[in-house]
């Protein structure tokens, strides 16, 4: 999976960072999301999905690889 972050929508709430700090961080300038690992391994998929769902502004989305 690949994570896509729309920093224009991010309100810097930091929920994603709290949920999964290995993958998400926040910019020191404006607090918007920074992806530390935009293509996390499948072993982290469940945690990544949870973090994406927690985002209050809908700034995060997931792109799943095509089957096969
Ligand atoms: S949870 Fe959403 S709004 Fe908050 S920092 Fe992460 S991407 Fe931005």
mmCIF file of C-alpha atoms and ligand atoms in Angstrom:
data_model
loop_
_atom_site.group_PDB
_atom_site.id
_atom_site.type_symbol
_atom_site.label_atom_id
_atom_site.label_comp_id
_atom_site.label_asym_id
_atom_site.label_seq_id
_atom_site.Cartn_x
_atom_site.Cartn_y
_atom_site.Cartn_z
ATOM 1 C CA UNK A 1 0.000 0.000 0.000
ATOM 2 C CA UNK A 2 0.978 3.573 -0.517
ATOM 3 C CA UNK A 3 -0.100 6.476 1.669
ATOM 4 C CA UNK A 4 -1.069 9.749 0.083
ATOM 5 C CA UNK A 5 -1.136 12.832 2.291
ATOM 6 C CA UNK A 6 -2.876 16.037 1.256
ATOM 7 C CA UNK A 7 -1.061 18.655 3.301
ATOM 8 C CA UNK A 8 -3.546 21.250 2.071
ATOM 9 C CA UNK A 9 -6.281 19.467 4.022
ATOM 10 C CA UNK A 10 -4.166 18.498 7.019
ATOM 11 C CA UNK A 11 -5.045 20.565 10.076
ATOM 12 C CA UNK A 12 -2.071 19.374 12.094
ATOM 13 C CA UNK A 13 -4.180 17.508 14.614
ATOM 14 C CA UNK A 14 -1.446 14.919 15.031
ATOM 15 C CA UNK A 15 -3.786 11.961 15.399
ATOM 16 C CA UNK A 16 -1.863 9.998 12.801
ATOM 17 C CA UNK A 17 1.408 10.642 14.624
ATOM 18 C CA UNK A 18 -0.058 9.497 17.921
ATOM 19 C CA UNK A 19 -1.459 6.398 16.263
ATOM 20 C CA UNK A 20 1.637 5.399 14.315
ATOM 21 C CA UNK A 21 4.725 7.493 14.912
ATOM 22 C CA UNK A 22 6.947 5.215 12.866
ATOM 23 C CA UNK A 23 5.115 6.191 9.699
ATOM 24 C CA UNK A 24 3.780 9.678 10.371
ATOM 25 C CA UNK A 25 5.466 12.801 11.644
ATOM 26 C CA UNK A 26 4.580 16.479 11.675
ATOM 27 C CA UNK A 27 6.411 19.344 10.043
ATOM 28 C CA UNK A 28 8.294 21.555 12.466
ATOM 29 C CA UNK A 29 7.238 24.567 10.413
ATOM 30 C CA UNK A 30 3.466 24.281 10.228
ATOM 31 C CA UNK A 31 2.547 21.019 11.939
ATOM 32 C CA UNK A 32 1.256 19.378 8.802
ATOM 33 C CA UNK A 33 1.811 15.709 8.241
ATOM 34 C CA UNK A 34 5.126 14.320 7.013
ATOM 35 C CA UNK A 35 5.279 10.756 5.761
ATOM 36 C CA UNK A 36 8.293 8.968 7.163
ATOM 37 C CA UNK A 37 7.380 5.771 5.348
ATOM 38 C CA UNK A 38 4.964 6.389 2.448
ATOM 39 C CA UNK A 39 5.013 2.715 1.433
ATOM 40 C CA UNK A 40 4.859 0.785 4.683
ATOM 41 C CA UNK A 41 5.205 -2.990 4.695
ATOM 42 C CA UNK A 42 2.108 -5.175 4.642
ATOM 43 C CA UNK A 43 2.780 -6.094 8.254
ATOM 44 C CA UNK A 44 1.807 -2.545 9.213
ATOM 45 C CA UNK A 45 -1.323 -2.396 7.046
ATOM 46 C CA UNK A 46 -3.833 -2.667 9.889
ATOM 47 C CA UNK A 47 -2.156 0.054 11.930
ATOM 48 C CA UNK A 48 -1.858 2.296 8.899
ATOM 49 C CA UNK A 49 -5.558 1.875 8.101
ATOM 50 C CA UNK A 50 -6.444 2.763 11.660
ATOM 51 C CA UNK A 51 -4.290 5.888 11.574
ATOM 52 C CA UNK A 52 -5.846 6.968 8.268
ATOM 53 C CA UNK A 53 -9.342 6.512 9.732
ATOM 54 C CA UNK A 54 -8.436 8.568 12.785
ATOM 55 C CA UNK A 55 -7.474 11.605 10.750
ATOM 56 C CA UNK A 56 -10.200 14.184 11.413
ATOM 57 C CA UNK A 57 -9.646 16.162 8.228
ATOM 58 C CA UNK A 58 -9.572 13.370 5.658
ATOM 59 C CA UNK A 59 -6.083 14.372 4.613
ATOM 60 C CA UNK A 60 -4.834 10.808 4.379
ATOM 61 C CA UNK A 61 -5.761 8.222 1.806
ATOM 62 C CA UNK A 62 -4.443 4.837 0.752
ATOM 63 C CA UNK A 63 -3.586 3.538 -2.673
ATOM 64 C CA UNK A 64 -3.645 -0.222 -2.842
ATOM 65 C CA UNK A 65 -1.389 -1.925 -5.375
ATOM 66 C CA UNK A 66 -3.205 -3.477 -8.341
ATOM 67 C CA UNK A 67 -3.879 -7.206 -7.850
ATOM 68 C CA UNK A 68 -1.227 -9.484 -9.218
HETATM 69 S S1 LIG B 1 -4.275 13.179 11.637
HETATM 70 FE FE1 LIG B 1 -4.758 14.156 9.679
HETATM 71 S S2 LIG B 1 -4.969 16.309 10.191
HETATM 72 FE FE2 LIG B 1 -3.858 15.340 11.869
HETATM 73 S S3 LIG B 1 -1.678 15.597 11.393
HETATM 74 FE FE3 LIG B 1 -2.345 13.615 10.604
HETATM 75 S S4 LIG B 1 -2.898 14.035 8.475
HETATM 76 FE FE4 LIG B 1 -2.873 15.974 9.539
#
